[in-house]
Coordinates of C-alpha atoms and ligand atoms in Angstrom, one line a residue:
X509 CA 14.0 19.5 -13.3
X510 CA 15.8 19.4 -10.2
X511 CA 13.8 19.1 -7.2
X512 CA 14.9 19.9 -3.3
X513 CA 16.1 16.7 -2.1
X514 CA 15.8 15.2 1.7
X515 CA 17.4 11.9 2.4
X516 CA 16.4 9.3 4.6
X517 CA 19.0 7.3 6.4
X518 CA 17.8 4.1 6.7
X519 CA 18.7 2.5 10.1
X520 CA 16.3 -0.1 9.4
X521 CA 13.4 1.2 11.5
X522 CA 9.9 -0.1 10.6
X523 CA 8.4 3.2 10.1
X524 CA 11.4 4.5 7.4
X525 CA 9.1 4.3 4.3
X526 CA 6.5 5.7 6.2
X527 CA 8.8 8.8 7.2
X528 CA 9.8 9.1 3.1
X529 CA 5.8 9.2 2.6
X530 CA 4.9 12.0 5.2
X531 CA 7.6 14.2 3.7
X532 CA 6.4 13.6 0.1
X533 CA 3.1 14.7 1.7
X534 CA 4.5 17.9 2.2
X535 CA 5.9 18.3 -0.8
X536 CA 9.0 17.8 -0.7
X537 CA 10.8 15.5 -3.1
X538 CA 13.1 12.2 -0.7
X539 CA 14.9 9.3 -0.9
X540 CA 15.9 6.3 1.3
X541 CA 19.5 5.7 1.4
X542 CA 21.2 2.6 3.2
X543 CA 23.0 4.2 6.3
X544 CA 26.4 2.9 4.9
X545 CA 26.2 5.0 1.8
X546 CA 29.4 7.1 1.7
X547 CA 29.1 10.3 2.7
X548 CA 30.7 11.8 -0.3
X549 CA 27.9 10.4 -2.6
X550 CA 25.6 12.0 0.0
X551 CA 27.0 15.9 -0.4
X552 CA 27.1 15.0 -4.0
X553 CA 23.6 14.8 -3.9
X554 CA 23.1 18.2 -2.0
X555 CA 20.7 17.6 0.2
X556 CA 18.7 20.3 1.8
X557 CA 18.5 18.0 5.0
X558 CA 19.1 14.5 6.1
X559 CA 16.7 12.4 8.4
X560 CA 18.0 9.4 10.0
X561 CA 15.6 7.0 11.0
X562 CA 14.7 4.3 14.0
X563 CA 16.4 1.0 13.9
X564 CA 16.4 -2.2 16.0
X565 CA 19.9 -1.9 17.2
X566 CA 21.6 -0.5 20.1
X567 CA 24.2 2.4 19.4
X568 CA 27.0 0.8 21.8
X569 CA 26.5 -2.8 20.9
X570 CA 29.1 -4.1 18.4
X571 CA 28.1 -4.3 14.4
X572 CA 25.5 -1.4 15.5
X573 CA 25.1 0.7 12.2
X574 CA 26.2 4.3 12.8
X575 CA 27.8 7.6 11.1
X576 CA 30.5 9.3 11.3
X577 CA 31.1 12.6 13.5
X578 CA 31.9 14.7 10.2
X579 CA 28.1 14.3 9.0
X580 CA 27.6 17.1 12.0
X581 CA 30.3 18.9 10.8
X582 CA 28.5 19.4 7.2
X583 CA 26.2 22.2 7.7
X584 CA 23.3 19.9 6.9
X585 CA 20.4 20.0 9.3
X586 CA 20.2 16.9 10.4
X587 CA 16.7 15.4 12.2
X588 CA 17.2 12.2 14.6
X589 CA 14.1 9.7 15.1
X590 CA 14.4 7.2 17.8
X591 CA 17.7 5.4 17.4
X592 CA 18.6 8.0 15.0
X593 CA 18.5 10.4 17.7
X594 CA 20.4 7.7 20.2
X595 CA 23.3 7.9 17.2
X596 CA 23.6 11.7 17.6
X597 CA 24.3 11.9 20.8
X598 CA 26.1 8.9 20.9
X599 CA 28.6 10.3 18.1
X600 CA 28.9 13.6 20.1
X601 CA 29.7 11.9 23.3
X602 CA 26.2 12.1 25.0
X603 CA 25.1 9.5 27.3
X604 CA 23.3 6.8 25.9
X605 CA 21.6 4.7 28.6
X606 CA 18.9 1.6 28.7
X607 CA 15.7 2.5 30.2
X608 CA 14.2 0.5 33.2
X609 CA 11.2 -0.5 31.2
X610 CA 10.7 -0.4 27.2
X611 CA 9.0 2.7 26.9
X612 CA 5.9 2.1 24.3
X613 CA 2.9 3.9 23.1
X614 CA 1.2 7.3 23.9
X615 CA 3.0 9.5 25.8
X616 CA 2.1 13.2 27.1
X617 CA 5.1 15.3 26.2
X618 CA 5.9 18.8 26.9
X619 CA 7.9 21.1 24.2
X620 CA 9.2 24.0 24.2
X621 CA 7.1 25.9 21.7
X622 CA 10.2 28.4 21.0
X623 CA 12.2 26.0 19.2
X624 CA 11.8 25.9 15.2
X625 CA 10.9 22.1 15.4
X626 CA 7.9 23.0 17.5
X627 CA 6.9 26.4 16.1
X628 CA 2.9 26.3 16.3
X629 CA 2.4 23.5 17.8
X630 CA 0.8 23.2 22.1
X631 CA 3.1 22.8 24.6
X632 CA 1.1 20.1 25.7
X633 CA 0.6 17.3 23.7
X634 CA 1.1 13.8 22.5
X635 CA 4.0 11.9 21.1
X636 CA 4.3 8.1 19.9
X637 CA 6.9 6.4 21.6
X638 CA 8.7 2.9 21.2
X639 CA 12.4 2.5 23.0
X640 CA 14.6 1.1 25.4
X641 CA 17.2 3.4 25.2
X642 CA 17.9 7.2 25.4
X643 CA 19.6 9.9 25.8
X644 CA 19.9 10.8 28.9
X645 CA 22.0 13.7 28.9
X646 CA 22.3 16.3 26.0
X647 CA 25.8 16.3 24.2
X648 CA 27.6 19.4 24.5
X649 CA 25.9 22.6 22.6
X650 CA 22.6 21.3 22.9
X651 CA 19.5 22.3 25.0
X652 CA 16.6 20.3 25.6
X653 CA 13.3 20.7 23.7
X654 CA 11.2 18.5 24.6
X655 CA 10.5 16.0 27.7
X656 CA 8.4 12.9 28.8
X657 CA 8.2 11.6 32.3
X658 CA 10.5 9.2 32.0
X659 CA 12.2 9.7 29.0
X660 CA 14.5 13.2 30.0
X661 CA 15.4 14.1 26.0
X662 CA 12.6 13.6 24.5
X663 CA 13.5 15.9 22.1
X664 CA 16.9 18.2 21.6
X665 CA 18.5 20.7 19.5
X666 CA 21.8 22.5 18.4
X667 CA 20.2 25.4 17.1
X668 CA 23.2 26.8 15.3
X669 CA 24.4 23.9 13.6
X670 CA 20.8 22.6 12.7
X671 CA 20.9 19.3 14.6
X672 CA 17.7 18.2 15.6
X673 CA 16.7 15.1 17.3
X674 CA 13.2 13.6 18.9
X675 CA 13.1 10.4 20.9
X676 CA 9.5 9.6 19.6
X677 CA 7.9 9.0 16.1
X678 CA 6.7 12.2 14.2
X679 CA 6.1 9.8 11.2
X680 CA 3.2 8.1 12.8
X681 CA -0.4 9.1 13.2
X682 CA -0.6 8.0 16.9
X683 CA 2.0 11.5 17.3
X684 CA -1.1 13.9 16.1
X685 CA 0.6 16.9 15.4
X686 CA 3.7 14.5 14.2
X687 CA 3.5 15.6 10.3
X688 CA 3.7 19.4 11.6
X689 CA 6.3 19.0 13.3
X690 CA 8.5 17.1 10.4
X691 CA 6.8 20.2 8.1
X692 CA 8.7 22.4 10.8
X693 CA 11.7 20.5 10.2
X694 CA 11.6 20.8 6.5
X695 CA 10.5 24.4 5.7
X696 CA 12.0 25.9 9.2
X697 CA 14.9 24.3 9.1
X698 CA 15.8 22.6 6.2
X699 CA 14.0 26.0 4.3
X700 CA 12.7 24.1 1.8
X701 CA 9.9 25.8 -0.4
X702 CA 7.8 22.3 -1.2
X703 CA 8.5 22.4 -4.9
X704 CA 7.4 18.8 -5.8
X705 CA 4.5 17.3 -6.8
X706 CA 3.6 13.7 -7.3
X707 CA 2.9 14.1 -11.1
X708 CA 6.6 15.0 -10.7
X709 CA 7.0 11.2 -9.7
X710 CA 5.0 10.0 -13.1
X711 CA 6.7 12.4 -15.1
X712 CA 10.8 11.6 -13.8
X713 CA 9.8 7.7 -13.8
X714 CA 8.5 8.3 -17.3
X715 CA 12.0 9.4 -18.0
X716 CA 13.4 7.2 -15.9
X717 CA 12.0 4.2 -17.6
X718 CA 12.8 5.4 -20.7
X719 CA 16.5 5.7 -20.6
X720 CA 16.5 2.2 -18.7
X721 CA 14.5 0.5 -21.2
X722 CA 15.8 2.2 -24.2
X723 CA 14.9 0.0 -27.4
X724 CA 14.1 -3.4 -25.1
X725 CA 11.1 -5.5 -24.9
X726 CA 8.9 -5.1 -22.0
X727 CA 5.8 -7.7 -20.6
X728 CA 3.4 -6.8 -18.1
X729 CA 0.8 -9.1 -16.5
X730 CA -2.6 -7.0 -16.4
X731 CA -5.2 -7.5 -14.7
X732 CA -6.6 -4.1 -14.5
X733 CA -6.3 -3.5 -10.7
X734 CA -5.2 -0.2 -9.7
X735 CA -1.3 -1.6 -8.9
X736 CA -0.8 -3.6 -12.3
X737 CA -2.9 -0.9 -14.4
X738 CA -0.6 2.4 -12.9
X739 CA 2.5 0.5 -13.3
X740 CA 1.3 -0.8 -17.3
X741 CA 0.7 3.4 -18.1
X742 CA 4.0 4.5 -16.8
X743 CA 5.6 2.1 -18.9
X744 CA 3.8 3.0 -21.5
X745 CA 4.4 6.4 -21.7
X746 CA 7.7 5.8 -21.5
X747 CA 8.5 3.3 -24.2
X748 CA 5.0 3.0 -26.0
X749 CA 4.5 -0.4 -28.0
X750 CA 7.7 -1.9 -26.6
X751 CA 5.6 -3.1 -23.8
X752 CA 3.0 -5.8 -24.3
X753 CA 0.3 -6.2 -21.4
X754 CA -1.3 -9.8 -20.9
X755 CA -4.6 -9.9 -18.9
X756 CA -5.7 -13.5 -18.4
X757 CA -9.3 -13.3 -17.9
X758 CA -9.7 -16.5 -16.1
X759 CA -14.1 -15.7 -16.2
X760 CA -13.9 -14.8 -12.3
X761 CA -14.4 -11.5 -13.0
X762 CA -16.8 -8.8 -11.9
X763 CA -19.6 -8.3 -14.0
X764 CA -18.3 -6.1 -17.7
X765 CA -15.0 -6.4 -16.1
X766 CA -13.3 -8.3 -19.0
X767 CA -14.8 -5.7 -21.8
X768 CA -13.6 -2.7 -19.2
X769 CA -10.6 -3.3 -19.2
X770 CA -10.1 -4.6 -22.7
X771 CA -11.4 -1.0 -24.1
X772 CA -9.8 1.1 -21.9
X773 CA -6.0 -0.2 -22.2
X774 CA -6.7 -1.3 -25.5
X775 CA -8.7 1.3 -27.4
X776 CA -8.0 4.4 -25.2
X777 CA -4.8 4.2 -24.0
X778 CA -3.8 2.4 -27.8
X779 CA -1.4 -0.4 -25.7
X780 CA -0.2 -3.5 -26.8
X781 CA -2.8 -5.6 -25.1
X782 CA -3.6 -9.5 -24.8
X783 CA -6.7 -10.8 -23.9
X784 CA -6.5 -14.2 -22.9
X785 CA -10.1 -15.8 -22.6
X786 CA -10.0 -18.6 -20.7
X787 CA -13.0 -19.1 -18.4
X788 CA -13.3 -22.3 -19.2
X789 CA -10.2 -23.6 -18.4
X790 CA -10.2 -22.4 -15.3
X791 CA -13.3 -23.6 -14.7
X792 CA -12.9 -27.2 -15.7
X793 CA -9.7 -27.1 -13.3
X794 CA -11.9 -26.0 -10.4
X795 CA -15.0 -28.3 -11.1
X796 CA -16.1 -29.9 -7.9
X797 CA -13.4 -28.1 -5.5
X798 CA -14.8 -26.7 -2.5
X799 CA -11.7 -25.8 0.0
X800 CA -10.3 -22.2 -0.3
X801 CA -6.5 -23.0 -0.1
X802 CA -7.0 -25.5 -3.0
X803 CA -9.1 -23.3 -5.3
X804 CA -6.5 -20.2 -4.4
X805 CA -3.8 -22.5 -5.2
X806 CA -5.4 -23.8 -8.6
X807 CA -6.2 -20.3 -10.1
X808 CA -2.7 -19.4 -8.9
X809 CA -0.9 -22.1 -10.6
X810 CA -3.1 -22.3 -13.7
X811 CA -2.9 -18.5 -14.2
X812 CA 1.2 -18.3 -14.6
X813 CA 0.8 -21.0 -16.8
X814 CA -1.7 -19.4 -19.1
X815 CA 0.8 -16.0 -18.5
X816 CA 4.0 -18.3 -19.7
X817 CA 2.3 -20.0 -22.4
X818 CA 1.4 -16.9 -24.2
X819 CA 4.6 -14.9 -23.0
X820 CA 6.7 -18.2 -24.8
X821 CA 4.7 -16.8 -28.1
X822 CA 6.2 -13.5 -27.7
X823 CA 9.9 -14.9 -27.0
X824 CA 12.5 -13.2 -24.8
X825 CA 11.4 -10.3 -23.4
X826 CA 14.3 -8.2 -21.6
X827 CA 11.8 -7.0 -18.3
X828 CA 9.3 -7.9 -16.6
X829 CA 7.0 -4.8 -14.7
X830 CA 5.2 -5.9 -11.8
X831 CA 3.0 -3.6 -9.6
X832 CA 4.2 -4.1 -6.5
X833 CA 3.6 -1.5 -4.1
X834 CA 4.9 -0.8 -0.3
X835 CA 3.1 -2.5 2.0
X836 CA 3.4 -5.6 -0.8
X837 CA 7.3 -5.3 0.0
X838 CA 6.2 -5.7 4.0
X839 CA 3.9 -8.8 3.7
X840 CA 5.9 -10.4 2.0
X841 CA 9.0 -9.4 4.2
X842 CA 7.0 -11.0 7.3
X843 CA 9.1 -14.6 7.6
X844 CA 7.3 -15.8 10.7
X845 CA 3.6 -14.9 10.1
X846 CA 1.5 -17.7 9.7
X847 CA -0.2 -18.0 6.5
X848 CA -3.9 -16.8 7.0
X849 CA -4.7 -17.3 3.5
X850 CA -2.5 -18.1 0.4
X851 CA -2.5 -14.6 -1.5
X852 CA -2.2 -14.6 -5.1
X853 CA -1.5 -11.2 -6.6
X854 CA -2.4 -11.5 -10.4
X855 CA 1.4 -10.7 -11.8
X856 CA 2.8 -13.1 -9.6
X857 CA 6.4 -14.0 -11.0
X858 CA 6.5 -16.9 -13.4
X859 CA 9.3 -19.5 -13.9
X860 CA 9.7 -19.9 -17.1
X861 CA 9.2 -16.6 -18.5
X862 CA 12.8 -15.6 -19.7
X863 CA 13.3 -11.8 -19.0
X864 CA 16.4 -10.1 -17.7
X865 CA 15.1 -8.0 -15.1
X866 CA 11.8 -6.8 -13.0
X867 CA 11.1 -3.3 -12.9
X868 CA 8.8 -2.4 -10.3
X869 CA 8.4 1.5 -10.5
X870 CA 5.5 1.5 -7.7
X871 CA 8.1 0.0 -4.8
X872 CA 8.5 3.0 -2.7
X873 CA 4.9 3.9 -2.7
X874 CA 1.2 3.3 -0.6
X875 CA -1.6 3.0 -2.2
X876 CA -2.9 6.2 -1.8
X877 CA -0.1 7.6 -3.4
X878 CA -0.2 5.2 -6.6
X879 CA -4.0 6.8 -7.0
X880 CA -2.5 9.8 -7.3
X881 CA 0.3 9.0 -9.8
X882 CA -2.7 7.4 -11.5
X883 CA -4.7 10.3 -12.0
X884 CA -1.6 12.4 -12.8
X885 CA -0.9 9.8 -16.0
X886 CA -4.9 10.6 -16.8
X887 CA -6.1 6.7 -15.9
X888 CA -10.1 7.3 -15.4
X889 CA -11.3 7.9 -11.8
X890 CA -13.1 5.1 -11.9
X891 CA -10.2 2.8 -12.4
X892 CA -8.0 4.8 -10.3
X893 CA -10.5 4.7 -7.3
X894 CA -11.2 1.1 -7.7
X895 CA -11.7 -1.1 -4.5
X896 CA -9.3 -4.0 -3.7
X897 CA -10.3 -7.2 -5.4
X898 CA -8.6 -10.2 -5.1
X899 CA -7.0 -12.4 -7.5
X900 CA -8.2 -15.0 -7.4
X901 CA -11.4 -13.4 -8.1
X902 CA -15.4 -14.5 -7.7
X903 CA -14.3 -18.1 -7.1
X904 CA -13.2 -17.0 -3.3
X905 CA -16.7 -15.7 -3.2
X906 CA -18.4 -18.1 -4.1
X907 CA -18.5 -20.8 -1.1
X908 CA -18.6 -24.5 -2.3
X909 CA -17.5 -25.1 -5.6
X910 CA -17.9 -23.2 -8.7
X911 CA -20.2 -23.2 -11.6
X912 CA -20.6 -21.1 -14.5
X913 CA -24.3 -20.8 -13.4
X914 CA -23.6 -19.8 -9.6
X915 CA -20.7 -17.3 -11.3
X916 CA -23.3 -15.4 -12.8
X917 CA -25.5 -15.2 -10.2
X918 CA -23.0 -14.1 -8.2
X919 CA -21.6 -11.2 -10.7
X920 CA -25.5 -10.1 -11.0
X921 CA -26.0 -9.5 -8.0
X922 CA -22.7 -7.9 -6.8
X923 CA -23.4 -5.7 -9.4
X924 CA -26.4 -4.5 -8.0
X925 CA -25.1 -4.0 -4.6
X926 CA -22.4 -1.8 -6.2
X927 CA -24.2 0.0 -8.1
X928 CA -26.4 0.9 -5.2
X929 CA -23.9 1.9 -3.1
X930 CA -22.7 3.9 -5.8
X931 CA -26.0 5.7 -6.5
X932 CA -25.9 6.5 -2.7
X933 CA -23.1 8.5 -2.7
X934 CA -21.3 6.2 0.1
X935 CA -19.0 4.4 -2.3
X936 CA -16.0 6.9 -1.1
X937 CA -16.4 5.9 2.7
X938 CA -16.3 2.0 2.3
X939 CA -13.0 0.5 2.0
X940 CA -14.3 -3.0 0.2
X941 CA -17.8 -4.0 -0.6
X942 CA -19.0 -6.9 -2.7
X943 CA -21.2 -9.7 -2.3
X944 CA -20.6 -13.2 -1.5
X945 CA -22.7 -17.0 -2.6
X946 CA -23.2 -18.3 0.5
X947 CA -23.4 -22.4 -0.3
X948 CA -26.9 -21.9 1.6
X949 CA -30.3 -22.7 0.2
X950 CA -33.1 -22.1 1.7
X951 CA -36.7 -22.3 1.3
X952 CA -38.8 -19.3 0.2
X953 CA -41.9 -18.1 -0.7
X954 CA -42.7 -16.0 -4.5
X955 CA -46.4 -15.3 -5.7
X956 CA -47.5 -18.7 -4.7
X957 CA -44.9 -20.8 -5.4
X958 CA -42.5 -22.6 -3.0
X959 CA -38.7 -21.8 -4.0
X960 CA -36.0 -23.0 -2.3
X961 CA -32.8 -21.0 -3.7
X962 CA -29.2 -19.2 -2.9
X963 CA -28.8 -16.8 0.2
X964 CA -26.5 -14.3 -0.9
X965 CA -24.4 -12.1 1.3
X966 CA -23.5 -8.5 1.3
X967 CA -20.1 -7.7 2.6
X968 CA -19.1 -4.2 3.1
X969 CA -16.0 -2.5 5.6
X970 CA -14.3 0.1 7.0
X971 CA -11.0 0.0 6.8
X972 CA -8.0 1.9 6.1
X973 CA -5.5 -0.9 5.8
X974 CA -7.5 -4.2 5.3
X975 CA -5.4 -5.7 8.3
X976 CA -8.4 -4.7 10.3
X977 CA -11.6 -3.7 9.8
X978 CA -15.1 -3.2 11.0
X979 CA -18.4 -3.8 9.3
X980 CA -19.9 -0.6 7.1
X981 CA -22.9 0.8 9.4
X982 CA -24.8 1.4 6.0
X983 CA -28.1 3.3 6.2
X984 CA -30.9 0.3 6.4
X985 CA -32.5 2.3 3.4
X986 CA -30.0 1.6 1.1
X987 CA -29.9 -2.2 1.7
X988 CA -33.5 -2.6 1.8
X989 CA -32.8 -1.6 -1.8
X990 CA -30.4 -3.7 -2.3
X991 CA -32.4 -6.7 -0.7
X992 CA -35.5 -5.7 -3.2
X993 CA -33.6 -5.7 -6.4
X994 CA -31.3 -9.0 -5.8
X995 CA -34.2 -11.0 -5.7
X996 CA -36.3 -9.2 -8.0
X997 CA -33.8 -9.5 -10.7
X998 CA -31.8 -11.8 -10.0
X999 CA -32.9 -15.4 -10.7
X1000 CA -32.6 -18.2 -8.1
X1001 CA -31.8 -16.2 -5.0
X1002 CA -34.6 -15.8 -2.7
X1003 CA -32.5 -14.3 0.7
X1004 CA -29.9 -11.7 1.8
X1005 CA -28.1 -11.0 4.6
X1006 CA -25.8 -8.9 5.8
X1007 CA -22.6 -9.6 7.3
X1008 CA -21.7 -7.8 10.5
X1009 CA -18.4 -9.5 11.6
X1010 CA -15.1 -6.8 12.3
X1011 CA -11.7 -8.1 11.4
X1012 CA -10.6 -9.9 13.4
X1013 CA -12.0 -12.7 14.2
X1014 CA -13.7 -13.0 10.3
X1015 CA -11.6 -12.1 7.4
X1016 CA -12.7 -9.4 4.9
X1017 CA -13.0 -12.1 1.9
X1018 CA -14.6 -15.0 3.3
X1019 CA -12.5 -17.5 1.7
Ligands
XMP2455 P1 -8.8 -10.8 4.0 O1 -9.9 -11.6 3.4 O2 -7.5 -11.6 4.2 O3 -8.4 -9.7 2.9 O4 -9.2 -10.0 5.2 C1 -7.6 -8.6 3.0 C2 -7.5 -7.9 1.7 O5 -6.8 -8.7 0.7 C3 -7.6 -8.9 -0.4 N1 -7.3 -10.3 -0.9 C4 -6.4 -10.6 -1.9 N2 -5.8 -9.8 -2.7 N3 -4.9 -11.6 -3.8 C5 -5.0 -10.3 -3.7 O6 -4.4 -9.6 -4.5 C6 -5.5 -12.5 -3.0 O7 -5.4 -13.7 -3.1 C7 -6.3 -11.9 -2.0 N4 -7.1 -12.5 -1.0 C8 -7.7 -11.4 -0.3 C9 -9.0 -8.8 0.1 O8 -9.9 -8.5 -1.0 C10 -8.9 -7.6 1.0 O9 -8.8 -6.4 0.4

C-alpha cells in the first residue's frame, strides 16, 4: 500500500531524526533524504510536503548545502526549521544576517494564531531556539507569523504557495506545543489524512526484507534484548528458516533468563535458534578480575569469539542483522566524547564472520518506537517492555570479581526485587531497576548466631534517556519488602541498601 509520504531534507541538523519521529507520531508515513538528492527523484516520489531541517552551516558561506529556487516553484508546501528556514529566504533573496549573540534556549514567542501553522495554538507561548543567524527581513510575498524579541522572523509564511518557515525547533519537547504545530503543518497544509501506522513499518520491512534477502542466508546474534529480539522477528517473518539466531549465554544472565529466551524464539516463534552454553568459559576467563574496564573488555572479546566459532560451523552466511537502533547510530557518532565506560552491545560486529552485508532494519527508529513494531510482529509484552540490561551482564554487577556462587546470589535476589516491584504495579514508571553485589561484608546478627555476609544493593531510576537520571522515590513499603525477603531467602546476605545517587555524578550501572 502506498502511504502519504513527507520528506525530510537533511541539512545535517542534530534534531533531523527526531523531526522524522514526531511526524511518524502523527501518523504520517516520512523519510530522510540527503539535501543533494535531485530533485527529480524527489517529485518522483510525490510528496505531500517536504521539511528541510537545521544544519550547522551558514547559508552564504561557501560549500554551504542549499536548494535550488525551482523547489518553491513545485507546489509542494514546504516547512523551514532553523537553517532550513535561513535557506528559504536566502534562495528568495531575503536578508540573511548574523545575530549579535547566539540565540539559545527558551524563548517567549508571539504567533499569529490566524495562520494555518498556528491554528489552535495561544498566542503566547514558548519556542526552542538555537541560532546565530536569521532572517531578518521576509522575502518578497511573505508576511510574518511569528516573532521573538530579538529574533524579528521568528516564523513566516507564503500562504498561497505553501511556504512555511519557523526559526525555532518544533521537533523538540522544550517547544511544548511544538508537535501541534508540525500536525498543523501536515494535516493544514500538507492535507494529509494520517494513514500510517507503525505496524505498517513491520509489515513494509517484512516485504522489504524479503525481496532483499530472497533465497540468502541470514545470522543474527541474539541475546534476547528488546533491539536484537525485534530485529530477529522481522527477519523472520520475512524469510523464515533462512535466518539462524545465536544467543551466547555467557551464565551472566538474570535469573530463567537463558530458558526464556530459549522457549520463546525457539518453541513459539519456531526460529532457527543456537544456544550456546558457556558459563563456564566465561567464567574461568574472568576468575580473579576485579576492574570494570577489564571484565567489560573480557566478556566482550570472549563473546565474538564464542559468536565466530559457532558462525564458522554454519559457513558463509550472506548478512548479518544487527539491532541497532537510533540513538546507537549517535553514540557511536560522538568522536570526541571521552569513554565513560567501554559499552558492549551483545551483536557487536565480529571479524571473522564472512557475510556480505549488515542489515539493520531498526536504524531510523527510538526505542519506543521499536516497542511498538514489537508488539505489532506479536513479541510478548513482557519481552517487548523489557528494561535495558547491559551486555555484559551480572558480572558489571557484581563488584570484585566473579564467582559462580556470588552469581547466584546476585540473580536471587534481583529477582526478588523485580518481582516486587512488579507485584506493586510501579514496574511501568522506573526506567531501570536491578540489584547490585556490593564487595561489602558485614557483620550481622540471625536467631543467635553471628553472620558476617554480602550487602546487596537495590538500584532503581528515573529516566527517559539513561544519559541522566534520578533515583526512583519508591514507596518505603515496597522496599521494606524487598529488604525482608532478600535476607529471608536468600542465603548469605544479611544487609540492603538503597542507592540514592542521580546521574550524574554516579552512573546508572555501577561498573
Ligand atoms: P550507565 O551505567 O553508563 O548506563 O549510566 C546507561 C545505560 O546503558 C546500559 N549499559 C549498557 N548497555 N552494553 C549495553 O548494551 C553495555 O556494556 C552497557 N553498560 C551499561 C545501562 O544498563 C543503562 O541502561
Amino acid at each position: 500500500m502506498k502511504h502519504e509520504l513527507i520528506i525530510v531534507l537533511d541539512f545535517g541538523g542534530q534534531y533531523n531524526q527526531l523531526i522524522a519521529r514526531r511526524v511518524r507520531e502523527t501518523n504520517v508515513y516520512c523519510e530522510v533524504i540527503h539535501y543533494d538528492t535531485p530533485i527529480e527523484e524527489i517529485i518522483a516520489k510525490n510528496p505531500k510536503g517536504i521539511i528541510f531541517t537545521g544544519g550547522p552551516s551558514v547559508v552564504f558561506e561557501e560549500g554551504a548545502p542549499l536548494v535550488g529556487k525551482e523547489f518553491f516553484e513545485l507546489g509542494i508546501p514546504i516547512l523551514g526549521i532553523c537553517y532550513g528556514t535561513q535557506i528559504m529566504g536566502y534562495v528568495l533573496d531575503a536578508e540573511v544576517s548574523k545575530a549579535e549573540h547566539r540565540e539559545y534556549g527558551k524563548t517567549d514567542i508571539e504567533l499569529n494564531t490566524e495562520s494555518l501553522l498556528f491554528k489552535g495554538i495561544e498566542k503566547e507561548t514558548i519556542c526552542w531556539m538555537s541560532h546565530t543567524y536569521y532572517v531578518s527581513a521576509p522575502p518578497a510575498g511573505f508576511e510574518i507569523i511569528g516573532s521573538t524579541k530579538t529574533c524579528p522572523v521568528a516564523a513566516m509564511a507564503h500562504v498561497e504557495k505553501k511556504l512555511y518557515g519557523v526559526q525555532f525547533h518544533p521537533e523538540v519537547v522544550h517547544t511544548p506545543r511544538g508537535k501541534d504545530i508540525l500536525k498543523n503543518f501536515l494535516y493544514n497544509i500538507c492535507e494529509c489524512s494520517g494513514d500510517w501506522i507503525m505496524s505498517d513499518f513491520a509489515k513494509e520491512q517484512i516485504e522489504k526484507i524479503k525481496e532483499k534477502i530472497g533465497d540468502k542466508k541470514v545470522l543474527c546474534a541474539l541475546s534476547g534484548g528488546v533491539d536484537s529480539s525485534v530485529a530477529a522477528v522481522l527477519i523472520h517473518k520475512a524469510v523464515g528458516k533462512q535466518l539462524t539466531c545465536i544467543f551466547v549465554d555467557h551464565g551472566l544472565l538474570r535469573k530463567d533468563e537463558g530458558d526464556e529466551v530459549e522457549t520463546i524464539f525457539s518453541r513459539e516463534f519456531d526460529m532457527n535458534l543456537i544456544r550456546v552454553n558457556c558459563e563456564d568459559q566465561f567464567l574461568d576467563k574472568l576468575v580473579g578480575i576485579s576492574d570494570p574496564e577489564t571484565k567489560r573488555k573480557i566478556i566482550g572479546e570472549e563473546f565474538i569469539r564464542v559468536f565466530e566459532a559457532e558462525a564458522k560451523k554454519i559457513g558463509v552466511v550472506d548478512y548479518l542483522v544487527q539491532g541497532t537502533i537510533y540513538p546507537d547510530v549517535i553514540e557511536s557518532g560522538t568522536k570526541n566524547a571521552a569513554v565513560i565506560k567501554s559499552h558492549h552491545n551483545v551483536g557487536g560486529l565480529p571479524d571473522h564472520v564472512d557475510f556480505k552485508e549488515i542489515i539493520e532494519p531498526l536504524r531510523d527508529l527510538f526505542k519506543d518506537e521499536v516497542r511498538e513494531v514489537g508488539r505489532a510482529i506479536g513479541i510478548p509484552e513482557f519481552l517487548v517492555a523489557r528494561q535495558p540490561f547491559p551486555g555484559p551482564g551480572l558480572a558489571i554487577r557484581i563488584i570484585g570479581d566473579i564467582t559462580k556462587e556470588k552469581l547466584d546470589t546476585l540473580r536471587d535476589a534481583d529477582f526478588i526485587f523485580r518481582e516486587e516491584v512488579q507485584n506493586a504495579g510501579i514496574a511501568a514508571g522506573l526506567g531501570q531497576y536491578f540489584a547490585v553485589l556490593t564487595n561489602i561484608r558485614s557483620v550481622g546478627v540471625m536467631g543467635d548466631e553471628r553472620t558476617y555476609s554480602h550487602t546487596i544493593a537495590l538500584r532503581s531510576v528515573d529516566t527517559s534517556d539513561f544519559m541522566t537520571a534520578d533515583w526512583s522515590r519508591i514507596p518505603h513499603e515496597i522496599l521494606a519488602k524487598v529488604s525482608n525477603r532478600i535476607v529471608n531467602e536468600v542465603q548469605n546476605v544479611n544487609r540492603i541498601v538503597y542507592d540514592i545517587t542521580s546521574k550524574p555524578p554516579a552512573t546508572i550501572e555501577w561498573e
